[in-house]
Amino acid sequence: MSRRVVIVGGVAGGASASTRLRRLDEEAEIIMFEKGEFISFANCGLPYYIGDIIKDKGDLIVQTPENMRERYNIDVRVNSEVTRIFPDKKMIEVHDIANNRVYTETYDKLILSTGAGPVKPKLPGIDSPRIFTLRNIPDTYKIKEFVDRTKPKRAIVIGAGFIGIEVAENLHERGVKVTIVELADHVIGPIDYDMAALVHQHLKSKGVEFYLEDAVKSFMDTDSCIIAELTSGRSIKADMAIIGIGVKPETKVAQSAGLKLGITGGILVDKFMRTSDPDIYAVGDAVEVTDFVSGAPALMPLAGPANKQGRIAANNICGMEESYDGTQGTSIVKVFDIAVAITGNNERTLKKNGIEYEKSFTHSSSHADYYPGALPMTIKLLFAKKDGKILGAQVIGYGGVDKRIDVIATAIRAGMTVFDLEKLELAYAPPYSSAKDPVNVAGYVASNILKNDCKVFHWDQVDKIDRSKSILIDVRTRREYNRGTIEGAVNIPLDELRKRLDEIPNDKDIYIFCHAGLRGYVAYRILVQKGYKKVWNLSGGYKTYRLATQKQANEDIYDYDKL
């Protein structure tokens, strides 16, 4: 007797589960319900259709109901919302939206792939037709049609996460003056403040206005525009606004069925993607996952993990036992000319979970400096103080960022340490890398810290240095020093250091810095071998310090009355 599997929701998790089921069981009856019109689409490509980068809206469709029926013999029912689940009867209630009728279906196994919906705060004026959210294809069409028809000059993007940043870039590329409003002290929440400083600088260079540690408290609709009132007291006029402050798991139908939720608010599942009901599985953005690094419960709405979870749920339904070992949050986003990539935990998550760690900053070139086109790349590595196990990384640069974050993501999944990064043999040719790849360099620097070959201090510790008991030495050239330095620093260029040792007191703490960290490291090694005991080198150098301590926001750059 064939099994009947019902899948609620498509896109990444539901679509991958259904096709995997069919490949494993040709006789199974598979029914997929999707409350919208589209079952499988390129969610991450939506902002680029608004920006005219993706020209044909058909390219956003990954699979159609017709293709799923023909190739996989799956009964796909769109515009059909599953409104209730009756676990004791193994039955669901379906609202056929197109025909406005309600009916029931039974199941042997049920997979929930209900996804996550955009957070839309209850603010005065939020229901204006000029205000949009972006989560699916209908949202995209609505925004694109509005932009094409009205030719807006001004737009407000509320929230600077992945979607907010991508929408801001694509509207900007279409000639719209964009203002970003972000409640946090930096954009792109999963990265740390000091790395976000690089993104802030790039946004400034592109003429994007953005406000940090601020929020919209109300909207007012007028005949000509909408006006956003911020908590800071500012008023911003715009032709449109897009809300991108995050998503929350869609759990209503699961809750009404009595399924347990986790502490994060997502559907609670075990390592086999089973819910609290053994015949109901859940996958994708709706579920609570285990953070692969910390082991803590987490919500990580990402397409890659959703696809894997769908496949694993199908395997388990078909008797091929397989577990999902957690999500490490590997992701990447394009911000105009740069790429911002993350894997593992950031500092905030490590502190929250009480994990002891050390960090390093390295500034390398994307490939060999002597080959044309080499561009800067910054890697922040987070690792365990005890054994050097890699806990997380953030990479920002112009080229080759995806390669480096993928190498480190693989290293985390394999339980590797910073000492292992030193030993990795990575592909090298001048157009692509250097003989010491940036990942190797990050490994060398982190290993030196743990082996006490170079003790470091960080940009956020500079102001805590007791200057009466210490000396701060800038080992860059005089020209670099004259262009800007840390207040109170003495300039002793690296190449003059050995000749000027008499200027460096042996009874004080010595804090060294250069531009990026390498010359400071060389100076450190000279001094400790000359008998100096209390020496530290600034990780990431003056570049990291300057970026992190400058004004971050880009405020009041537009005259709204003249736009």
Coordinates of C-alpha atoms in Angstrom, one line a residue:
M1 CA 0.0 0.0 0.0
S2 CA 1.5 3.4 -1.0
R3 CA 2.0 6.1 1.5
R4 CA 0.3 9.5 1.3
V5 CA 2.6 12.4 2.1
V6 CA 1.1 15.9 2.3
I7 CA 3.4 19.0 2.1
V8 CA 2.3 22.4 3.3
G9 CA 4.3 25.1 1.5
G10 CA 6.8 25.0 -1.3
V11 CA 9.8 27.2 -2.1
A12 CA 13.1 25.7 -0.8
G13 CA 12.1 23.3 2.0
G14 CA 8.8 22.0 0.6
A15 CA 10.0 21.7 -3.0
S16 CA 13.2 19.9 -2.1
A17 CA 11.3 17.5 0.2
S18 CA 8.7 16.7 -2.5
T19 CA 11.2 15.9 -5.3
R20 CA 13.4 13.9 -2.9
L21 CA 10.4 11.8 -1.9
R22 CA 9.5 11.0 -5.4
R23 CA 13.1 10.0 -6.2
L24 CA 12.9 7.6 -3.3
D25 CA 9.4 6.3 -3.6
E26 CA 7.8 6.1 -7.1
E27 CA 4.5 4.8 -5.7
A28 CA 3.9 7.4 -3.0
E29 CA 1.0 9.8 -3.3
I30 CA 2.5 13.3 -2.8
I31 CA 0.3 16.4 -2.5
M32 CA 1.7 19.9 -2.1
F33 CA -0.4 22.8 -0.9
E34 CA 0.8 26.4 -1.5
K35 CA -1.4 29.3 -0.4
G36 CA 0.2 31.5 -3.1
E37 CA 0.5 31.2 -6.8
F38 CA 4.2 30.1 -6.9
I39 CA 5.6 27.0 -5.4
S40 CA 9.3 27.4 -6.1
F41 CA 11.0 30.7 -6.9
A42 CA 14.3 32.5 -6.5
N43 CA 13.7 34.3 -3.3
C44 CA 17.2 35.8 -3.1
G45 CA 16.9 37.2 -6.6
L46 CA 13.8 39.3 -5.9
P47 CA 15.6 42.6 -5.2
Y48 CA 17.6 42.3 -8.5
Y49 CA 14.4 42.1 -10.5
I50 CA 13.3 45.4 -9.0
G51 CA 16.6 46.9 -9.9
D52 CA 16.4 45.7 -13.6
I53 CA 19.4 43.5 -13.1
I54 CA 17.2 40.4 -13.8
K55 CA 15.2 41.5 -16.8
D56 CA 12.8 38.6 -17.3
K57 CA 10.4 37.9 -14.4
G58 CA 10.2 34.3 -15.7
D59 CA 13.8 33.8 -14.6
L60 CA 12.6 34.1 -11.0
I61 CA 10.5 30.9 -11.3
V62 CA 12.5 27.8 -10.5
Q63 CA 9.7 25.2 -10.9
T64 CA 6.1 25.5 -12.0
P65 CA 3.2 23.3 -10.8
E66 CA 2.9 21.9 -14.3
N67 CA 6.6 20.9 -14.4
M68 CA 6.3 19.3 -10.9
R69 CA 3.3 17.3 -12.1
E70 CA 4.9 16.2 -15.4
R71 CA 8.4 15.3 -14.1
Y72 CA 7.7 14.2 -10.6
N73 CA 4.0 13.2 -10.6
I74 CA 3.3 15.5 -7.7
D75 CA -0.2 16.8 -7.1
V76 CA 0.5 20.5 -6.7
R77 CA -2.4 22.7 -5.5
V78 CA -1.7 26.4 -5.5
N79 CA -3.9 29.1 -4.1
S80 CA -4.7 26.5 -1.4
E81 CA -4.1 27.5 2.2
V82 CA -4.0 24.8 4.8
T83 CA -5.9 26.4 7.7
R84 CA -6.0 23.6 10.3
I85 CA -4.4 20.3 11.1
F86 CA -6.1 17.5 13.0
P87 CA -3.3 15.2 14.2
D88 CA -5.5 12.7 15.9
K89 CA -7.4 12.1 12.6
K90 CA -4.3 12.7 10.4
M91 CA -6.3 15.2 8.5
I92 CA -5.8 18.8 7.2
E93 CA -8.4 21.5 6.4
V94 CA -7.8 23.4 3.1
H95 CA -9.1 26.7 1.9
D96 CA -9.4 26.6 -1.9
I97 CA -8.9 30.4 -2.4
A98 CA -9.7 30.5 -6.1
N99 CA -13.1 28.7 -5.6
N100 CA -13.8 29.9 -2.1
R101 CA -14.4 26.4 -0.7
V102 CA -13.1 24.5 2.2
Y103 CA -12.4 20.7 2.2
T104 CA -10.2 18.2 4.0
E105 CA -7.5 15.7 3.0
T106 CA -5.9 12.9 5.0
Y107 CA -2.2 12.0 5.3
D108 CA 0.1 9.3 6.4
K109 CA 3.0 11.8 6.9
L110 CA 2.9 15.6 6.9
I111 CA 5.7 18.0 6.2
L112 CA 5.3 21.7 7.2
S113 CA 7.3 24.2 5.1
T114 CA 5.3 27.2 6.1
G115 CA 8.3 29.6 6.0
A116 CA 8.6 33.0 7.6
G117 CA 6.7 36.2 7.0
P118 CA 8.0 39.8 7.1
V119 CA 7.7 41.7 10.3
K120 CA 5.4 44.7 9.8
P121 CA 5.3 46.9 12.9
K122 CA 2.0 48.4 14.0
L123 CA 2.8 52.0 13.3
P124 CA 0.5 54.9 12.5
G125 CA 0.2 55.2 8.7
I126 CA 1.8 51.8 8.0
D127 CA -1.1 50.8 5.7
S128 CA -0.3 53.5 3.1
P129 CA -0.2 52.2 -0.5
R130 CA 3.3 53.7 -0.8
I131 CA 4.6 51.3 1.9
F132 CA 5.7 47.8 0.9
T133 CA 7.3 44.6 2.2
L134 CA 9.3 42.2 0.2
R135 CA 9.0 38.5 0.8
N136 CA 7.6 36.8 -2.3
I137 CA 6.9 37.2 -6.0
P138 CA 3.6 39.2 -5.7
D139 CA 5.4 41.6 -3.4
T140 CA 8.2 42.0 -6.0
Y141 CA 5.8 42.6 -8.9
K142 CA 3.9 45.2 -6.8
I143 CA 7.1 47.1 -6.0
K144 CA 8.5 46.8 -9.5
E145 CA 5.2 48.1 -11.0
F146 CA 5.1 51.0 -8.6
V147 CA 8.7 52.0 -9.4
D148 CA 8.2 51.6 -13.2
R149 CA 5.0 53.6 -13.1
T150 CA 5.7 56.4 -10.7
K151 CA 9.5 56.9 -11.2
P152 CA 10.1 57.7 -7.5
K153 CA 12.9 60.1 -6.7
R154 CA 13.1 59.2 -3.0
A155 CA 12.7 56.0 -1.0
I156 CA 13.1 55.0 2.6
V157 CA 14.2 51.5 3.5
I158 CA 13.4 50.5 7.1
G159 CA 15.9 47.9 8.3
A160 CA 19.5 47.2 7.1
G161 CA 19.5 43.5 7.0
F162 CA 20.2 41.5 3.8
I163 CA 17.0 42.3 2.1
G164 CA 17.1 46.0 3.1
I165 CA 20.6 46.5 1.9
E166 CA 19.9 44.7 -1.4
V167 CA 16.7 46.7 -2.0
A168 CA 18.5 49.9 -1.2
E169 CA 21.2 49.1 -3.7
N170 CA 18.8 48.2 -6.5
L171 CA 16.7 51.3 -6.0
H172 CA 19.8 53.4 -5.9
E173 CA 21.0 51.8 -9.2
R174 CA 17.7 53.0 -10.7
G175 CA 18.4 56.6 -9.8
V176 CA 16.3 56.7 -6.6
K177 CA 17.8 58.6 -3.6
V178 CA 17.6 56.1 -0.8
T179 CA 17.6 56.6 2.9
I180 CA 18.1 53.6 5.2
V181 CA 16.9 53.7 8.8
E182 CA 18.4 51.1 11.1
L183 CA 17.6 50.6 14.8
A184 CA 21.0 48.9 15.6
D185 CA 24.3 50.7 15.7
H186 CA 25.4 49.0 12.5
V187 CA 24.0 47.5 9.3
I188 CA 23.8 43.8 8.5
G189 CA 23.1 42.4 12.0
P190 CA 25.1 39.1 11.7
I191 CA 28.4 40.9 11.3
D192 CA 30.1 42.7 14.1
Y193 CA 30.3 46.5 14.5
D194 CA 33.9 46.8 13.6
M195 CA 33.4 44.9 10.3
A196 CA 30.2 46.8 9.5
A197 CA 32.3 49.9 9.7
L198 CA 33.8 48.9 6.3
V199 CA 30.3 48.6 4.9
H200 CA 29.3 52.0 6.3
Q201 CA 32.3 53.6 4.6
H202 CA 31.3 51.9 1.3
L203 CA 27.7 53.1 1.5
K204 CA 29.0 56.6 2.1
S205 CA 31.2 56.4 -1.0
K206 CA 28.0 55.6 -3.0
G207 CA 26.1 58.5 -1.6
V208 CA 23.5 56.5 0.3
E209 CA 22.0 58.3 3.3
F210 CA 21.6 56.2 6.4
Y211 CA 20.7 56.6 10.0
L212 CA 21.8 54.3 12.8
E213 CA 20.3 53.7 16.2
D214 CA 17.1 55.3 15.0
A215 CA 13.7 54.1 14.0
V216 CA 10.4 55.1 12.4
K217 CA 7.7 55.9 14.9
S218 CA 5.0 56.9 12.4
F219 CA 4.2 57.5 8.7
M220 CA 2.0 60.3 7.4
D221 CA 0.5 60.2 3.9
T222 CA 0.2 63.4 1.9
D223 CA -0.9 64.1 -1.6
S224 CA 2.7 64.2 -2.9
C225 CA 4.7 61.9 -0.6
I226 CA 4.8 60.0 2.7
I227 CA 6.6 61.5 5.7
A228 CA 8.4 59.2 8.1
E229 CA 8.8 60.6 11.7
L230 CA 11.8 59.1 13.4
T231 CA 12.3 58.6 17.1
S232 CA 15.2 61.1 16.9
G233 CA 12.8 63.8 15.9
R234 CA 13.8 63.9 12.2
S235 CA 11.2 63.9 9.4
I236 CA 12.0 62.2 6.2
K237 CA 10.0 62.7 3.0
A238 CA 9.8 60.0 0.4
D239 CA 7.8 58.7 -2.5
M240 CA 7.8 55.1 -1.2
A241 CA 9.0 53.0 1.7
I242 CA 10.0 49.4 2.0
I243 CA 9.9 47.6 5.4
G244 CA 12.8 45.1 5.8
I245 CA 13.2 44.8 9.6
G246 CA 13.2 41.0 9.6
V247 CA 11.0 37.9 9.4
K248 CA 9.3 35.7 11.9
P249 CA 8.4 32.0 11.5
E250 CA 4.9 31.2 10.3
T251 CA 3.7 28.9 13.1
K252 CA 0.0 29.6 13.4
V253 CA -1.2 26.3 11.8
A254 CA 1.4 24.4 13.8
Q255 CA 0.4 26.0 17.1
S256 CA -3.3 25.4 16.5
A257 CA -2.5 21.7 16.0
G258 CA -0.8 21.6 19.4
L259 CA 2.7 21.2 18.0
K260 CA 5.4 22.4 20.4
L261 CA 7.4 25.6 19.7
G262 CA 11.0 26.2 20.7
I263 CA 12.2 29.0 22.9
T264 CA 13.0 31.1 19.8
G265 CA 9.4 30.9 18.6
G266 CA 10.1 28.5 15.7
I267 CA 8.5 25.0 15.4
L268 CA 10.4 22.6 17.6
V269 CA 12.0 19.6 15.7
D270 CA 14.4 16.8 16.6
K271 CA 17.5 16.0 14.6
F272 CA 15.4 14.1 12.1
M273 CA 13.2 17.1 11.5
R274 CA 10.3 15.5 13.3
T275 CA 8.0 17.7 15.3
S276 CA 6.4 16.8 18.7
D277 CA 4.0 14.6 16.6
P278 CA 6.0 11.7 15.1
D279 CA 4.0 11.8 11.9
I280 CA 4.5 15.5 11.3
Y281 CA 7.8 16.9 10.1
A282 CA 8.8 20.6 9.7
V283 CA 11.6 22.2 7.6
G284 CA 12.8 25.6 6.5
D285 CA 12.4 29.1 7.9
A286 CA 9.5 28.0 10.3
V287 CA 11.7 25.7 12.4
E288 CA 14.0 26.3 15.3
V289 CA 17.4 24.9 14.5
T290 CA 20.5 24.2 16.5
D291 CA 23.4 26.6 16.1
F292 CA 26.2 24.4 14.8
V293 CA 28.9 26.3 16.7
S294 CA 27.3 27.1 20.1
G295 CA 24.8 24.3 20.2
A296 CA 22.1 26.9 21.2
P297 CA 18.6 27.1 19.7
A298 CA 18.4 29.6 16.9
L299 CA 16.4 30.9 14.0
M300 CA 18.3 31.0 10.7
P301 CA 16.1 31.6 7.7
L302 CA 18.5 30.6 4.9
A303 CA 17.8 28.8 1.6
G304 CA 20.7 26.3 1.8
P305 CA 19.7 24.8 5.2
A306 CA 16.0 24.7 4.1
N307 CA 16.9 22.7 1.1
K308 CA 19.0 20.3 3.2
Q309 CA 16.2 19.9 5.8
G310 CA 13.6 19.1 3.1
R311 CA 15.8 16.4 1.8
I312 CA 16.5 14.9 5.2
A313 CA 12.8 14.9 6.2
A314 CA 12.1 13.0 3.0
N315 CA 14.9 10.5 3.7
N316 CA 13.5 9.8 7.1
I317 CA 10.0 9.3 5.9
C318 CA 11.3 6.8 3.5
G319 CA 13.3 4.9 6.2
M320 CA 16.7 6.3 5.3
E321 CA 17.6 7.6 8.7
E322 CA 19.6 10.9 8.5
S323 CA 20.1 13.7 11.0
Y324 CA 20.4 17.4 10.5
D325 CA 23.5 18.5 12.5
G326 CA 22.7 22.2 12.8
T327 CA 23.0 25.5 10.9
Q328 CA 26.2 27.6 11.0
G329 CA 24.7 30.6 9.2
T330 CA 27.0 30.8 6.2
S331 CA 25.8 33.6 4.0
I332 CA 26.9 36.4 1.7
V333 CA 25.4 39.6 0.4
K334 CA 26.4 42.0 -2.4
V335 CA 26.7 45.7 -1.3
F336 CA 27.3 47.7 -4.4
D337 CA 30.9 46.8 -5.3
I338 CA 31.8 44.7 -2.2
A339 CA 30.8 41.4 -0.9
V340 CA 30.0 40.8 2.8
A341 CA 30.2 37.2 4.0
I342 CA 29.6 35.5 7.3
T343 CA 29.9 32.0 8.8
G344 CA 29.6 30.7 12.3
N345 CA 29.1 32.9 15.4
N346 CA 29.8 36.6 15.8
E347 CA 31.0 38.2 19.0
R348 CA 27.5 39.0 20.3
T349 CA 26.5 35.3 20.0
L350 CA 29.6 34.0 21.6
K351 CA 29.2 36.4 24.5
K352 CA 25.5 35.5 24.9
N353 CA 26.4 31.8 25.1
G354 CA 29.4 32.3 27.4
I355 CA 31.9 31.0 25.0
E356 CA 35.5 32.2 25.6
Y357 CA 37.2 33.4 22.4
E358 CA 39.9 35.5 20.9
K359 CA 39.8 37.4 17.6
S360 CA 42.1 38.6 14.9
F361 CA 41.8 41.0 12.0
T362 CA 43.8 40.7 8.8
H363 CA 43.9 42.9 5.7
S364 CA 45.1 41.0 2.6
S365 CA 44.9 41.5 -1.1
S366 CA 42.4 39.5 -3.2
H367 CA 45.3 38.1 -5.3
A368 CA 49.0 38.7 -5.8
D369 CA 49.7 42.5 -5.5
Y370 CA 51.9 42.5 -8.6
Y371 CA 49.1 41.2 -10.8
P372 CA 46.8 44.0 -12.0
G373 CA 43.5 44.4 -10.2
A374 CA 44.4 43.3 -6.7
L375 CA 41.9 44.8 -4.2
P376 CA 41.7 44.8 -0.4
M377 CA 40.0 42.1 1.6
T378 CA 39.5 42.0 5.4
I379 CA 39.0 38.8 7.4
K380 CA 37.9 38.7 11.0
L381 CA 38.5 35.4 12.6
L382 CA 36.9 34.3 15.9
F383 CA 38.5 31.3 17.6
A384 CA 38.6 29.5 21.0
K385 CA 41.3 30.6 23.3
K386 CA 41.9 27.1 24.7
D387 CA 42.5 25.1 21.5
G388 CA 42.1 27.5 18.5
K389 CA 38.9 25.9 17.3
I390 CA 37.4 28.2 14.7
L391 CA 34.1 29.7 15.9
G392 CA 33.3 32.2 13.2
A393 CA 34.5 34.4 10.5
Q394 CA 33.5 37.5 8.6
V395 CA 35.0 38.5 5.2
I396 CA 34.6 41.7 3.4
G397 CA 36.2 42.7 0.1
Y398 CA 35.8 43.1 -3.7
G399 CA 36.8 39.8 -5.2
G400 CA 37.3 36.2 -3.9
V401 CA 35.3 36.8 -0.8
D402 CA 33.0 33.8 -1.5
K403 CA 36.0 31.5 -1.9
R404 CA 37.5 32.5 1.4
I405 CA 34.3 32.3 3.4
D406 CA 33.5 28.8 1.9
V407 CA 37.0 27.5 2.9
I408 CA 36.5 28.7 6.5
A409 CA 32.9 27.5 6.6
T410 CA 34.2 24.0 5.6
A411 CA 36.9 24.2 8.2
I412 CA 34.2 25.0 10.9
R413 CA 32.1 22.1 9.8
A414 CA 35.1 19.8 10.0
G415 CA 36.0 21.0 13.5
M416 CA 39.3 22.5 12.4
T417 CA 41.5 25.0 14.3
V418 CA 43.4 28.1 13.3
F419 CA 46.5 25.9 13.2
D420 CA 44.9 23.9 10.5
L421 CA 44.2 27.0 8.4
E422 CA 48.0 27.6 8.3
K423 CA 48.4 24.2 6.7
L424 CA 45.6 24.4 4.0
E425 CA 47.0 24.0 0.5
L426 CA 44.8 26.3 -1.6
A427 CA 44.9 27.0 -5.3
Y428 CA 47.3 29.7 -6.3
A429 CA 48.0 31.6 -9.4
P430 CA 48.6 35.4 -9.5
P431 CA 45.2 36.3 -10.9
Y432 CA 43.4 34.4 -8.2
S433 CA 45.4 34.4 -5.0
S434 CA 48.8 34.7 -3.4
A435 CA 51.3 32.0 -2.4
K436 CA 50.0 32.7 1.1
D437 CA 46.3 32.9 0.6
P438 CA 44.3 35.3 2.8
V439 CA 42.9 32.3 4.7
N440 CA 46.4 31.0 5.4
V441 CA 47.4 34.5 6.6
A442 CA 44.4 34.6 8.9
G443 CA 45.5 31.3 10.3
Y444 CA 49.1 32.4 10.8
V445 CA 48.1 35.5 12.7
A446 CA 45.6 33.7 14.9
S447 CA 48.1 30.9 15.6
N448 CA 50.7 33.5 16.5
I449 CA 48.3 35.0 19.1
L450 CA 47.6 31.6 20.7
K451 CA 51.3 30.6 20.7
N452 CA 52.2 34.0 22.3
D453 CA 54.4 34.8 19.3
C454 CA 52.6 38.0 19.2
K455 CA 50.3 39.4 22.0
V456 CA 47.6 41.7 20.6
F457 CA 45.3 44.4 21.7
H458 CA 42.2 45.6 19.8
W459 CA 40.8 48.8 18.6
D460 CA 38.2 49.0 21.3
Q461 CA 40.9 48.7 24.0
V462 CA 42.9 51.8 22.9
D463 CA 40.9 54.3 25.0
K464 CA 41.4 52.1 28.1
I465 CA 45.2 52.2 27.9
D466 CA 46.8 54.0 30.9
R467 CA 49.1 56.4 29.1
S468 CA 51.0 57.2 32.3
K469 CA 52.3 53.6 32.4
S470 CA 52.6 53.0 28.7
I471 CA 53.9 54.2 25.3
L472 CA 52.0 54.0 22.0
I473 CA 54.3 53.6 19.0
D474 CA 53.3 54.1 15.4
V475 CA 55.8 52.2 13.3
R476 CA 54.4 53.5 9.9
T477 CA 56.4 55.9 7.8
R478 CA 56.5 59.6 8.7
R479 CA 54.2 60.4 5.7
E480 CA 51.6 57.9 7.0
Y481 CA 51.9 59.3 10.5
N482 CA 51.4 62.8 9.4
R483 CA 48.2 61.9 7.6
G484 CA 46.6 60.7 10.8
T485 CA 47.4 58.6 13.8
I486 CA 46.1 57.6 17.2
E487 CA 46.2 60.5 19.6
G488 CA 49.4 60.5 21.7
A489 CA 51.3 58.0 19.6
V490 CA 55.0 58.4 19.0
N491 CA 56.3 57.8 15.5
I492 CA 59.2 55.4 15.2
P493 CA 59.2 54.0 11.6
L494 CA 59.9 50.2 11.5
D495 CA 63.0 50.6 9.5
E496 CA 64.5 53.0 12.2
L497 CA 63.4 50.9 15.1
R498 CA 66.7 49.1 15.9
K499 CA 68.6 52.4 15.8
R500 CA 66.1 54.1 18.2
L501 CA 65.7 51.6 20.9
D502 CA 67.1 54.0 23.4
E503 CA 63.9 56.1 23.0
I504 CA 61.7 53.2 24.2
P505 CA 61.5 52.7 27.9
N506 CA 61.8 49.2 29.2
D507 CA 59.7 49.8 32.3
K508 CA 56.5 50.7 30.4
D509 CA 53.8 48.8 28.5
I510 CA 54.5 49.1 24.8
Y511 CA 51.6 49.2 22.4
I512 CA 52.6 49.1 18.7
F513 CA 50.6 49.7 15.6
C514 CA 51.0 50.0 11.9
H515 CA 48.5 50.3 9.0
A516 CA 47.3 46.7 8.9
G517 CA 49.2 44.7 11.5
L518 CA 52.2 43.2 9.6
R519 CA 54.8 45.9 10.3
G520 CA 53.6 46.0 13.9
Y521 CA 54.2 42.2 14.1
V522 CA 57.7 42.6 12.8
A523 CA 58.3 45.4 15.3
Y524 CA 56.9 43.3 18.1
R525 CA 59.3 40.4 17.3
I526 CA 62.3 42.8 17.2
L527 CA 61.4 44.3 20.6
V528 CA 60.7 41.0 22.5
Q529 CA 64.0 39.6 21.2
K530 CA 65.7 42.8 22.4
G531 CA 64.5 42.1 25.9
Y532 CA 61.3 44.1 26.1
K533 CA 58.7 42.1 28.1
K534 CA 55.5 44.0 27.9
V535 CA 54.7 44.5 24.2
W536 CA 51.4 44.3 22.3
N537 CA 50.5 44.7 18.6
L538 CA 47.2 46.3 17.4
S539 CA 45.3 43.6 15.6
G540 CA 44.2 44.9 12.2
G541 CA 46.3 48.0 12.7
Y542 CA 45.3 51.7 12.3
K543 CA 43.0 50.7 9.4
T544 CA 40.7 48.8 11.7
Y545 CA 40.9 51.4 14.5
R546 CA 40.2 54.3 12.2
L547 CA 37.2 52.7 10.5
A548 CA 35.7 51.6 13.8
T549 CA 36.1 54.9 15.6
Q550 CA 35.0 57.3 12.9
K551 CA 31.4 58.6 12.6
Q552 CA 29.4 55.6 11.2
A553 CA 26.1 57.1 10.1
N554 CA 25.7 59.2 6.9
E555 CA 23.1 61.7 7.9
D556 CA 21.4 64.7 6.4
I557 CA 23.0 64.4 3.0
Y558 CA 19.8 65.0 1.0
D559 CA 17.8 68.2 0.8
Y560 CA 14.4 66.7 0.6
D561 CA 12.7 69.8 -0.6
K562 CA 14.9 69.9 -3.7
L563 CA 14.7 66.2 -4.7

